[in-house]
XYZ file of C-alpha atoms in Angstrom:
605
model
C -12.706 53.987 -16.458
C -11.754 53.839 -12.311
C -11.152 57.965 -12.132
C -7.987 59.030 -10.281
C -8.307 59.340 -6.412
C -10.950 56.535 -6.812
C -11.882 53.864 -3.554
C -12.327 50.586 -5.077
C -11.560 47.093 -3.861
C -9.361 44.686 -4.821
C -8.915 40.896 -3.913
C -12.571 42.415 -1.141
C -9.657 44.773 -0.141
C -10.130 48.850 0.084
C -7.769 50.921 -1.585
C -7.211 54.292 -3.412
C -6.622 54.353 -6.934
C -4.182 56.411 -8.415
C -3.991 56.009 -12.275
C -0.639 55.364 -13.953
C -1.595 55.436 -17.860
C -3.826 52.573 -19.170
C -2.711 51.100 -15.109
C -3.907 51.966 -11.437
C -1.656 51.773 -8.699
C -3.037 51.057 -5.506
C -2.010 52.787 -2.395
C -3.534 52.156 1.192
C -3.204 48.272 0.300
C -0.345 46.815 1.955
C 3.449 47.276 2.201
C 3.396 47.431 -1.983
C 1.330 49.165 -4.191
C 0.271 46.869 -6.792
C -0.413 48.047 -10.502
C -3.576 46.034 -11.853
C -6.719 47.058 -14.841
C -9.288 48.777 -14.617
C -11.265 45.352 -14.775
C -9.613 44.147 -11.766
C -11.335 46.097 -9.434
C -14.594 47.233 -8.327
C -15.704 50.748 -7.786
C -16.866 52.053 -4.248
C -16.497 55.652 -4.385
C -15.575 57.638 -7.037
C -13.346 60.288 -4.705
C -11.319 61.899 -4.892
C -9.761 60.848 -2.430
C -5.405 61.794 -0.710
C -6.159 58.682 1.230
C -7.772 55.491 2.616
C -10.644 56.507 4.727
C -11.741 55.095 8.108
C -15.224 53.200 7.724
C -17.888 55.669 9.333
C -19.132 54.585 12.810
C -22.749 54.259 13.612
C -25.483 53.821 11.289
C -29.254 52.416 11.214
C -28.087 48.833 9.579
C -31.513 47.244 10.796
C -33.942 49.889 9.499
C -32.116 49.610 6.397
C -32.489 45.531 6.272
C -36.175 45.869 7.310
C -36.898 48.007 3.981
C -34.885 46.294 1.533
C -35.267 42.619 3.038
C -35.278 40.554 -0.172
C -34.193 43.248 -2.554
C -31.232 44.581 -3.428
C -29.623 48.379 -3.324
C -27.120 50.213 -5.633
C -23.917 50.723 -2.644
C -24.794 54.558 -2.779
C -28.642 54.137 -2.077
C -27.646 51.814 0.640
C -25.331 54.253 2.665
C -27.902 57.009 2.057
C -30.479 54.501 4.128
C -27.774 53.451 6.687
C -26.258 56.722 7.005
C -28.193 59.774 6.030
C -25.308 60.926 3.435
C -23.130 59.191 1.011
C -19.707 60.298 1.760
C -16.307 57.563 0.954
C -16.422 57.131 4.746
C -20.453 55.898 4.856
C -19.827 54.062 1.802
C -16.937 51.936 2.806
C -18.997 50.941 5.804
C -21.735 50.046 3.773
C -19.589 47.886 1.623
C -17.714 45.958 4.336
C -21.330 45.450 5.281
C -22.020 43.919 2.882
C -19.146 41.829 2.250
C -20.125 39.965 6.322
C -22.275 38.302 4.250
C -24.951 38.296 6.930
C -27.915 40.148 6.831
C -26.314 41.494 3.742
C -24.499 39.953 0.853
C -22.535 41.702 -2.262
C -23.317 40.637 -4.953
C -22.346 41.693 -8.452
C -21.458 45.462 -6.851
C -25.160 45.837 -5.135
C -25.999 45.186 -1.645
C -28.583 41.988 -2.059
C -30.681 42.279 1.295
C -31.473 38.595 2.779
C -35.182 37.660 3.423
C -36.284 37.032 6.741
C -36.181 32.969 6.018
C -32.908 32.972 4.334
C -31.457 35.275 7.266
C -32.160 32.923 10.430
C -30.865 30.308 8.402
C -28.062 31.736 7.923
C -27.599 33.488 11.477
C -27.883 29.465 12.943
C -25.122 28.440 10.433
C -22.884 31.195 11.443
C -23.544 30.206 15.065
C -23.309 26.719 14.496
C -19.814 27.202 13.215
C -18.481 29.763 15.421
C -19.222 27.088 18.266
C -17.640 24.574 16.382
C -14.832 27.075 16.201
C -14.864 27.557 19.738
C -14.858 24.174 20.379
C -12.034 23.222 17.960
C -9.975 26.223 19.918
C -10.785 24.008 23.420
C -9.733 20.876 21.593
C -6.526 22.455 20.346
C -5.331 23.828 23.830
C -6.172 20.783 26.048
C -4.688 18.419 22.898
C -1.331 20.402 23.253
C -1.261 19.747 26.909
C -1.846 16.061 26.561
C -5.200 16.116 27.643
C -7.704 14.235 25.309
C -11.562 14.090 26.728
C -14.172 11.895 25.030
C -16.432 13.380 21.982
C -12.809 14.781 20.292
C -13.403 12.008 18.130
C -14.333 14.623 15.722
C -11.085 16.623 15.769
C -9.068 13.236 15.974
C -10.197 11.931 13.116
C -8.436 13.992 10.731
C -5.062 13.338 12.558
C -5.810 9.712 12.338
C -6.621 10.192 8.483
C -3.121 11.694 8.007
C -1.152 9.392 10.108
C -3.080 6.365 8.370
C -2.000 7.965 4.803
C -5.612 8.947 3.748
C -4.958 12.411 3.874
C -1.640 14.362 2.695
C -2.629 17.383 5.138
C -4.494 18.283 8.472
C -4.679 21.443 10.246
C -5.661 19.626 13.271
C -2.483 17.636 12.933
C -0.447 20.938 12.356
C -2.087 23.133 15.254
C -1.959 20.542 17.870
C 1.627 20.231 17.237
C 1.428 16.661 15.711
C 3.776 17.788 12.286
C 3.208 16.634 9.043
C 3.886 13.540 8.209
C 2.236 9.715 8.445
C 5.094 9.035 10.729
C 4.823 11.975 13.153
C 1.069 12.293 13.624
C 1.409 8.961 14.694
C 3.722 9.209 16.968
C 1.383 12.227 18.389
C -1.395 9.947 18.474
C 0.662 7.307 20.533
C 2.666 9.655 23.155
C -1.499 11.098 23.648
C -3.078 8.001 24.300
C -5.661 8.015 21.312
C -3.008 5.401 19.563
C -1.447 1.639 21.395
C 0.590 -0.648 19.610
C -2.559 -2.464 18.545
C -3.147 0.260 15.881
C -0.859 -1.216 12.407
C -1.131 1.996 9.850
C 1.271 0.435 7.385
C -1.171 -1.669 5.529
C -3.226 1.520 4.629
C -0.451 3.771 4.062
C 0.181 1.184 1.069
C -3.148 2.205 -0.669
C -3.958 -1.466 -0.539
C -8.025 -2.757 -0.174
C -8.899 -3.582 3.741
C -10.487 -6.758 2.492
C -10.939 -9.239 -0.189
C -13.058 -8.130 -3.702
C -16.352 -8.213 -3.467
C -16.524 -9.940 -7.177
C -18.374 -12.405 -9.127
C -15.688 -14.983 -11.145
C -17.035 -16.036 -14.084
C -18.205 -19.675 -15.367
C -15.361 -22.550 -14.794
C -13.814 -23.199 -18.279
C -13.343 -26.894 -18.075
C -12.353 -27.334 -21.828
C -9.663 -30.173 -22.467
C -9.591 -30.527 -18.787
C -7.907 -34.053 -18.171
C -8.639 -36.185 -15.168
C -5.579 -37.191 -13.321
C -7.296 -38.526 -9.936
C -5.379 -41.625 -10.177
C -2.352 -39.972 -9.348
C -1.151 -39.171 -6.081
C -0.510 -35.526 -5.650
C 0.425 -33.685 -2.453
C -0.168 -30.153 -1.176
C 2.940 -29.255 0.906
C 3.382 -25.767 3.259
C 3.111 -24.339 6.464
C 0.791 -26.080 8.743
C -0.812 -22.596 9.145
C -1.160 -22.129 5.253
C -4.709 -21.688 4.005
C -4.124 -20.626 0.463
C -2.803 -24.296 -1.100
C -2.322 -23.405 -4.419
C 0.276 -25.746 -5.481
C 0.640 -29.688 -5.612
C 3.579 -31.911 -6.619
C 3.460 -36.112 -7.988
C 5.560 -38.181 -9.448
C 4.291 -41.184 -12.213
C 7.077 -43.030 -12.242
C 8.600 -41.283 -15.528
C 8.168 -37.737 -14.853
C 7.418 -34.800 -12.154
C 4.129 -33.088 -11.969
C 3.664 -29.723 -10.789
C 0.196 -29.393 -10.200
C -1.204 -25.430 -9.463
C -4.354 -23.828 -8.482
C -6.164 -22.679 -11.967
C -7.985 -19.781 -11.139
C -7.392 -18.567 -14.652
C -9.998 -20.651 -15.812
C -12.549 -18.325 -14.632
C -10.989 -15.213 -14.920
C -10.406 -13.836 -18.133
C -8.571 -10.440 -19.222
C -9.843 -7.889 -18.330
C -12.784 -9.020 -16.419
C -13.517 -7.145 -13.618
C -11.910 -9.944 -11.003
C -9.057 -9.551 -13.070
C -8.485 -5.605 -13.285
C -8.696 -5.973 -9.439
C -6.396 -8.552 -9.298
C -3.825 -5.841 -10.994
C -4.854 -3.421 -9.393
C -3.825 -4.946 -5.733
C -0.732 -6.468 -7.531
C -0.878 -10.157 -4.978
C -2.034 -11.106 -1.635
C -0.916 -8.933 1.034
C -0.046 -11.085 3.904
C -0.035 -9.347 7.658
C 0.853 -10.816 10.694
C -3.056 -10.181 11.806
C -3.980 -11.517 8.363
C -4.284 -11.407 4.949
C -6.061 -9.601 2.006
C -6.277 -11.589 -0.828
C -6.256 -10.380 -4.336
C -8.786 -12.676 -5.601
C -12.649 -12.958 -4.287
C -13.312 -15.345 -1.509
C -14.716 -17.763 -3.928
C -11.328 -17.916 -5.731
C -9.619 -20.045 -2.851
C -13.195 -21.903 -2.400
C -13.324 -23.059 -5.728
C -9.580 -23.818 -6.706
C -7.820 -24.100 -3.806
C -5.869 -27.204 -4.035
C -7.369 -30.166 -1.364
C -10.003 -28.109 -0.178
C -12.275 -30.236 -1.825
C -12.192 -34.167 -2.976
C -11.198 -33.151 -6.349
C -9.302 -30.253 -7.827
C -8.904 -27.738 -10.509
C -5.805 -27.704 -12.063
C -3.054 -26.427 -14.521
C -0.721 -29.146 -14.508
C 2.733 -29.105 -15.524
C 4.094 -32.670 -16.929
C 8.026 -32.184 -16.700
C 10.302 -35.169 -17.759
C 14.054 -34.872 -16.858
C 17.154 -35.985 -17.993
C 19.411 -37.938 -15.229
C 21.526 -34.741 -14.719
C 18.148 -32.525 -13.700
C 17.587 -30.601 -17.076
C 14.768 -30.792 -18.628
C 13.483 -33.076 -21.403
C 10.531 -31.925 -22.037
C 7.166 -30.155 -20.452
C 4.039 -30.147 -21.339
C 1.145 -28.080 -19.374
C -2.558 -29.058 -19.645
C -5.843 -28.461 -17.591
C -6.528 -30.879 -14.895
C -8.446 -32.321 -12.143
C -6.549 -33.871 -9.714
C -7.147 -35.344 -5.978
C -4.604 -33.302 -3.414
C -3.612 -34.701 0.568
C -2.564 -31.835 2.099
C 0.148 -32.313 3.977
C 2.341 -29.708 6.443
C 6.089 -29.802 6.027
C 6.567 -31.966 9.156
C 4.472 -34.222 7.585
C 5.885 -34.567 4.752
C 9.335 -35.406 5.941
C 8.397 -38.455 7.711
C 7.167 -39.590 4.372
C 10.478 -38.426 2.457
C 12.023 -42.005 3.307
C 9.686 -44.053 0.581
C 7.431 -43.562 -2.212
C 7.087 -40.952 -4.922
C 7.858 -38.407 -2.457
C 11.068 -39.966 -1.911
C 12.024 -40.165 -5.801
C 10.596 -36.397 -5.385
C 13.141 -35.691 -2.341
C 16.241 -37.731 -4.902
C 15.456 -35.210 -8.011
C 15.148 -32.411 -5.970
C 18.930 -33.363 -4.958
C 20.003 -33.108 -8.711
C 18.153 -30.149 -9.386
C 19.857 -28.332 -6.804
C 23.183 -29.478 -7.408
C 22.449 -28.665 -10.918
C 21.280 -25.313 -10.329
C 24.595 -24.692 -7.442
C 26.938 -25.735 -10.383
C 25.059 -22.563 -12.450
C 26.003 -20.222 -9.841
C 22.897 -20.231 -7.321
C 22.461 -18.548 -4.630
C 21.197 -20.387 -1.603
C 21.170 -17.959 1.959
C 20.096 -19.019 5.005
C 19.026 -17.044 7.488
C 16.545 -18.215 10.660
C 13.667 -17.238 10.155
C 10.434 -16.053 12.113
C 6.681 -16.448 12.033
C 5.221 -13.072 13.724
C 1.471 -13.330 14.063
C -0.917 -11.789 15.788
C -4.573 -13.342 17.395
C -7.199 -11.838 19.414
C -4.610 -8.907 20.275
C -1.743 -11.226 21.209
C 1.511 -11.411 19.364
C 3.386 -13.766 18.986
C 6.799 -14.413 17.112
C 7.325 -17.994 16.965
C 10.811 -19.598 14.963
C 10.017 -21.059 11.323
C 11.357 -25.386 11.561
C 14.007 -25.822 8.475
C 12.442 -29.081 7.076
C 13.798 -30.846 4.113
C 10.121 -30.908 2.544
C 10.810 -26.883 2.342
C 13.422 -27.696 0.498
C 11.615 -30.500 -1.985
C 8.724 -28.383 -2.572
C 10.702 -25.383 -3.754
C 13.261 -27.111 -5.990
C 9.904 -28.285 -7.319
C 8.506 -24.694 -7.905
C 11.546 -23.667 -9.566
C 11.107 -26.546 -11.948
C 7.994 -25.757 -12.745
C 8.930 -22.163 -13.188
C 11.569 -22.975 -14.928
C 9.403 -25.387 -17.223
C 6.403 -22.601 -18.231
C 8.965 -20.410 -19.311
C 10.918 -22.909 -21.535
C 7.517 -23.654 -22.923
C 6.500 -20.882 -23.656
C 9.608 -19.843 -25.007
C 9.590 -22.731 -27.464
C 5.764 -21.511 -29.090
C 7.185 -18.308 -29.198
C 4.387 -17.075 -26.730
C 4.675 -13.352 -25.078
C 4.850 -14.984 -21.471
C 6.081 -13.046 -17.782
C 9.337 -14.107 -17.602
C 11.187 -13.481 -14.452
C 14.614 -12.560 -14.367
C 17.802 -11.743 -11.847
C 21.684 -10.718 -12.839
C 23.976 -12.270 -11.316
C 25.378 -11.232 -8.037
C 28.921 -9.416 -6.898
C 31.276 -11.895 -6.252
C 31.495 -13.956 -3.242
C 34.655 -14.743 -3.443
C 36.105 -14.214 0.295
C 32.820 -14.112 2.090
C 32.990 -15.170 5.903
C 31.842 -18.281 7.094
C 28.602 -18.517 9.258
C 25.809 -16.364 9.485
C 27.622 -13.446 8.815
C 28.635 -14.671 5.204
C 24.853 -15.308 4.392
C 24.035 -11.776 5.103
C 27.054 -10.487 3.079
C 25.467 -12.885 -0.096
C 22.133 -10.784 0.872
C 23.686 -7.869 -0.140
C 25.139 -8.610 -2.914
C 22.021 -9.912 -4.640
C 20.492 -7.976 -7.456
C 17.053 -7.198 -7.564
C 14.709 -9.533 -9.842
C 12.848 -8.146 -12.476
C 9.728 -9.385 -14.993
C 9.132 -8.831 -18.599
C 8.061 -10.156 -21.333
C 12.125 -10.978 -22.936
C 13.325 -14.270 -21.577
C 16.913 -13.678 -19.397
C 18.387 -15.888 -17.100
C 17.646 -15.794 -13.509
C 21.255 -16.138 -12.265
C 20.284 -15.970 -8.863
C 18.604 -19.174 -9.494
C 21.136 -20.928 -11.670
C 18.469 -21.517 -14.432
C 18.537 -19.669 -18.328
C 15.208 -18.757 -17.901
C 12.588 -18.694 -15.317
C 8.490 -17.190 -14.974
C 6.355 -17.178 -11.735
C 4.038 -19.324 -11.878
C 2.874 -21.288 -9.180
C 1.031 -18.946 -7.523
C -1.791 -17.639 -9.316
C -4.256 -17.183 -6.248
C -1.810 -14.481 -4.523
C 0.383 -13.105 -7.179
C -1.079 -11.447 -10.703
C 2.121 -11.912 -12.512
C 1.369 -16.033 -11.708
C -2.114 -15.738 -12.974
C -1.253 -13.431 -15.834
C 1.116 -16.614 -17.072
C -1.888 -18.395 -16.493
C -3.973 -16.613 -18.894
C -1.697 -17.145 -21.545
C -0.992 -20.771 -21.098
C -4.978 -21.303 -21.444
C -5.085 -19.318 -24.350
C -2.287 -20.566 -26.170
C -3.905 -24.561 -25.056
C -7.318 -22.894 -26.676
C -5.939 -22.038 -29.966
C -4.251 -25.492 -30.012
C -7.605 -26.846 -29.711
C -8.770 -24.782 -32.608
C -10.359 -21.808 -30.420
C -9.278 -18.497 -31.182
C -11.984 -16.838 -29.295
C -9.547 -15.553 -26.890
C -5.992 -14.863 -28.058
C -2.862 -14.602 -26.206
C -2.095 -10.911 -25.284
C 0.630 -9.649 -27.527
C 3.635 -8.829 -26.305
C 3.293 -4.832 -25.315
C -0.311 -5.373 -23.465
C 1.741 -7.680 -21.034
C 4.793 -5.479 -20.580
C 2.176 -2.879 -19.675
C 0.230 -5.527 -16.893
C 3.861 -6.961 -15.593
C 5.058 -3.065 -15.050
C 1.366 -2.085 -13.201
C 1.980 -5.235 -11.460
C 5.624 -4.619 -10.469
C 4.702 -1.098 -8.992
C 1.798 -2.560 -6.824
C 3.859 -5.194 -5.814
C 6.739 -2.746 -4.482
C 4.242 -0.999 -2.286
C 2.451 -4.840 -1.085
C 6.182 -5.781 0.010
C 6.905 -2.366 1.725
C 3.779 -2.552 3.877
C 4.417 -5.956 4.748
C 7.704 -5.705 5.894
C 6.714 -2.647 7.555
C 3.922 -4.528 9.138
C 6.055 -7.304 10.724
C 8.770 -4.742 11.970
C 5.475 -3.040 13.755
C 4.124 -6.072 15.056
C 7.887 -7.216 16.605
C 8.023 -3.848 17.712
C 5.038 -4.342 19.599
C 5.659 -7.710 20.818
C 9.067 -6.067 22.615
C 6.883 -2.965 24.264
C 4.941 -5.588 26.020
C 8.341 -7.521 27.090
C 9.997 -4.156 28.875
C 13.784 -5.893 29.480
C 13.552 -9.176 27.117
C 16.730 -10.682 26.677
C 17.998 -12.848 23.843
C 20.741 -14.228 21.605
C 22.136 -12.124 18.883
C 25.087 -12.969 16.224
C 27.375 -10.086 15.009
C 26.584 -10.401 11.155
C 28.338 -6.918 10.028
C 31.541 -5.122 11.590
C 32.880 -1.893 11.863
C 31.888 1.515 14.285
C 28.418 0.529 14.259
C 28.165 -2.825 13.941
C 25.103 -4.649 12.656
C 23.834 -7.766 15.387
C 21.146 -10.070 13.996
C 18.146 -11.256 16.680
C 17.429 -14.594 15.281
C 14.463 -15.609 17.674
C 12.972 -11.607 16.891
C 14.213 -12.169 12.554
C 15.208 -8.408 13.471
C 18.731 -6.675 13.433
C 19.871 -3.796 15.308
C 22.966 -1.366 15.377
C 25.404 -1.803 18.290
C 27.928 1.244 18.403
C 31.120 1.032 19.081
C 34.302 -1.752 17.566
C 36.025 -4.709 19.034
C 33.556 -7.001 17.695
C 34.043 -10.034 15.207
C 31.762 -11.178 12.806
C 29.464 -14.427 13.976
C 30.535 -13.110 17.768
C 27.538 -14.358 19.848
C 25.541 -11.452 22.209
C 23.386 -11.792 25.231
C 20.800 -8.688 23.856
C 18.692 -6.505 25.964
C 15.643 -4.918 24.830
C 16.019 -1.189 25.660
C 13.385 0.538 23.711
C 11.511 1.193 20.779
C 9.696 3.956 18.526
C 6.876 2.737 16.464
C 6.347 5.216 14.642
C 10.195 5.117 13.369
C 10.109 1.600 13.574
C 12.697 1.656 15.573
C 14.520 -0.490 18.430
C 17.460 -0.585 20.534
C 18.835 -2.528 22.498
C 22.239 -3.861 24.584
C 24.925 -5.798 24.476
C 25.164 -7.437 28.500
């Protein structure tokens, strides 16, 4: 038991103990006394004592290392050889000693003397990182006054790490005055120089790989694969589109959607695909993307990339009205001409493509009589190569328009197929907007449809996608940069397997692929964050190097502070201030911009 009057540490601080029943209040501690157990603390001297006791002064420290060096010494033995006498005073010296940790360590409430060995390397340690201390105290003065010198790499980095959202914390950050946030350090990093505009943290903030899997795909299932390289089929995007993963034809009776079958060699739960779920899709930056899939994935079924294709085709016949007959879905290898949209509408006059471009026409007007939802807004490609961006307008070609009434037939197709077997599939669904009854005209009244869209959702229930203007709808046409696509996929090929009589590899019930669709969904809300964040950056940065730019904007949302669209930047802006109408067309001035708020403004002239 600690007597009364006793000096004993707590928390390796002094105090005096005064007992309180089975308690001990310590005084000499702080502003409050605390009550703690006996086991709580550790004995230095058993007193009494009225008070806390200055350490004693002096004292032969070396002569006492040079006889225990190695050993160890009860604390009262080891004041006697410091001091001469073992007083309070001599022994709370002896323990604070101790508790420097260098040449002498406590250790379960002995003095443990270090050998000679163990002592210099400890003594370089200690000076090792009181320079380093020094040096961060340099680095944390001349960082304050804006002054960054080469070699602070070191102290940088953990700044960097917080603004790039690999770190939650950084004392660096915090000391130098740089806050704590993503957003704030790198602002600090900019306004000091160590940061340009060439420097895009978004992508990592998301949590998102920096590169493409580094995966083997397994063996090409080729199983009831039918050849359809008679057929014309064509591969329709972007002329800067590397990723075709989706074809169209037409045989003379019925549509073919024709899409990149990756699932073929990538089963559930195979390492490619747990990857694949993990990243959610593709993440597509203006200086390039990350694809969810290995390299080999677009090598091997990228569609056109090779004189023959893999394939999961989708045979839909129509009635004359644009609903669907019938669809049936089958393995394939087909030969794809790639084509980029202004291609394609030179050959929109004759052919299949032209009977393509005539059901597409139906299938719209079929869809607009449903209550679709068509907006459009200009668009705007920003990319960025060899440091230089550029933001360049997107053409409005009626081939856009072909190949995606095309996709949403084929989306539309899967999912009434699969509904039909009964098959768990990803169905994609959207409620219907608020009503648009009374919406301006112009580009104003597309924006005010924008917001009142509802956001879409997946599962593995079947709803109508109102937004659409079909009763049911799945991804599907995408399977090289979207897992919910390839997850459709999987189950397509399994439930063609078990129609072939191979039940090796079930469909996954319906709970296993609410579970993927709701990992997926989650990774897919951060992928869409950083890339929108990504472009604003990029424009951002394109406008820093353009001090002044002026352009055309369109008033697109009234009121105190109005909102302008930029159609040639695809960004909008607050102008304050009324007296403007809706579709009103501005002369803009660039003004200024904060990255790391991602953040312009600009003028009206």
């Amino acid at each position: 038991m600690i007597p009364n009057g006793a000096l004993v540490s707590f928390k390796n601080k002094p105090a005096v103990a005064r007992r309180d029943g089975d308690k001990i209040e310590l005084t000499g501690f702080g502003k409050e006394a605390p009550r703690v157990r006996d086991k709580d603390v550790e004995l230095i001297h058993p007193g009494p004592l009225a008070a806390l006791p200055a350490p004693a002064e002096g004292g032969d420290f070396d002569t006492a290392w040079e006889m225990i060096a190695g050993g160890s010494a009860e604390l009262a033995e080891f004041a006697e050889l410091v001091f001469g006498r073992d007083g309070p005073a001599e022994r709370l010296a002896a323990w604070a000693e101790a508790q420097r940790g260098l040449p002498f360590r406590w250790e379960a409430g002995s003095v443990h003397a270090l050998g000679a060995e163990e002592r210099e390397r400890e003594e370089a340690k200690r000076q090792k990182k009181e320079g380093e201390a020094a040096q961060r105290a340099d680095f944390i003065a001349r960082a304050k006054a804006g002054r960054i010198e080469p070699g602070d790499e070191r102290w940088l980095g953990e700044i960097e790490a917080l603004a790039l959202g690999k770190t939650q914390k950084s004392k660096n950050a915090a000391d130098v005055g740089a806050g704590d946030s993503p957003e704030s350090a790198q602002a600090w990093l900019l306004k000091a120089g160590v940061w340009s505009a060439a420097t895009n943290p978004h992508p990592s903030r998301s949590g998102h790989p920096s590169k493409a899997p580094e995966l083997a795909l397994g063996p090409d299932d080729d199983r009831g694969r039918v050849d359809l390289g008679d057929m014309q089929a064509w591969a329709i995007d972007n002329a800067w589109s590397h990723d075709p993963d989706d074809a169209v034809s037409w045989d003379g009776q019925a549509v073919w959607v024709h899409v990149a079958d990756p699932a073929s060699a990538i089963a559930p739960d195979s390492p490619a695909d747990r990857e694949a779920a993990d990243r959610s899709g593709t993440l597509y930056l203006p200086e390039g993307s990350i694809p969810m899939l290995p390299d080999e994935a677009l090598e091997r079924f990228g569609l056109g990339l090779a004189e023959r294709s893999r394939a999961l085709s989708f045979r839909i016949e129509l009635y004359d009205e644009g609903m669907i007959r019938s669809v049936e879905p089958m393995p394939s290898w087909v030969r794809v001409t790639r084509r980029s949209y202004e291609a394609a509408d030179a050959e929109l006059g004759s052919g299949p493509l032209a009977e393509l471009a005539r059901i597409a026409e139906r299938r719209y007007a079929l869809r607009a009589g449903n209550g679709a939802v068509d907006i459009r807004i200009p668009e705007v490609r920003v990319w960025v190569r060899d440091g230089e961006v550029r933001v360049d307008a997107v053409g409005d070609y009626r081939s856009s328009g072909v190949v995606r009434e095309m996709m949403v037939l084929a989306g539309e197709g899967a999912a009434r197929w699969a509904f039909g077997r009964g098959l768990p599939f990803p169905y994609y669904s959207q409620e219907a907007p608020g009503s648009q009854e009374g919406l301006p005209p112009g580009l104003a009244g597309e924006f005010a449809k924008r917001r009142l869209m509802r956001a879409g959702m997946a599962g593995a229930q079947p709803r109508a996608h109102q937004g659409l203007g079909v009763s049911m709808y799945a991804q599907v046409t995408s399977p090289l940069r979207r897992y919910a696509d390839l997850l459709g996929h999987q189950q397509i090929r399994a439930a063609l397997a078990a129609d072939r009589g191979d039940a090796a590899s079930p469909p996954l019930p319906a709970d296993e692929l609410s579970m993927r669709l709701a990992r997926a969904a989650a990774g897919g809300a951060a992928l869409r964050k950083a890339e929108r964040q990504s472009e604003a950056h990029w424009t951002l940065a394109y406008l820093l190097a353009r001090p002044g730019w002026e352009g055309r904007g369109a008033v697109v949302q009234t009121g105190s502070d109005a909102l302008v669209y930029l159609p040639e930047l695809g960004l909008e802006t607050r102008l304050r201030g009324g007296g403007l109408e809706l579709n009103q067309e501005l002369r803009m001035r660039f003004l200024k911009a904060d990255l790391a708020k991602l953040e312009a403004s600009f003028e009206s002239l």
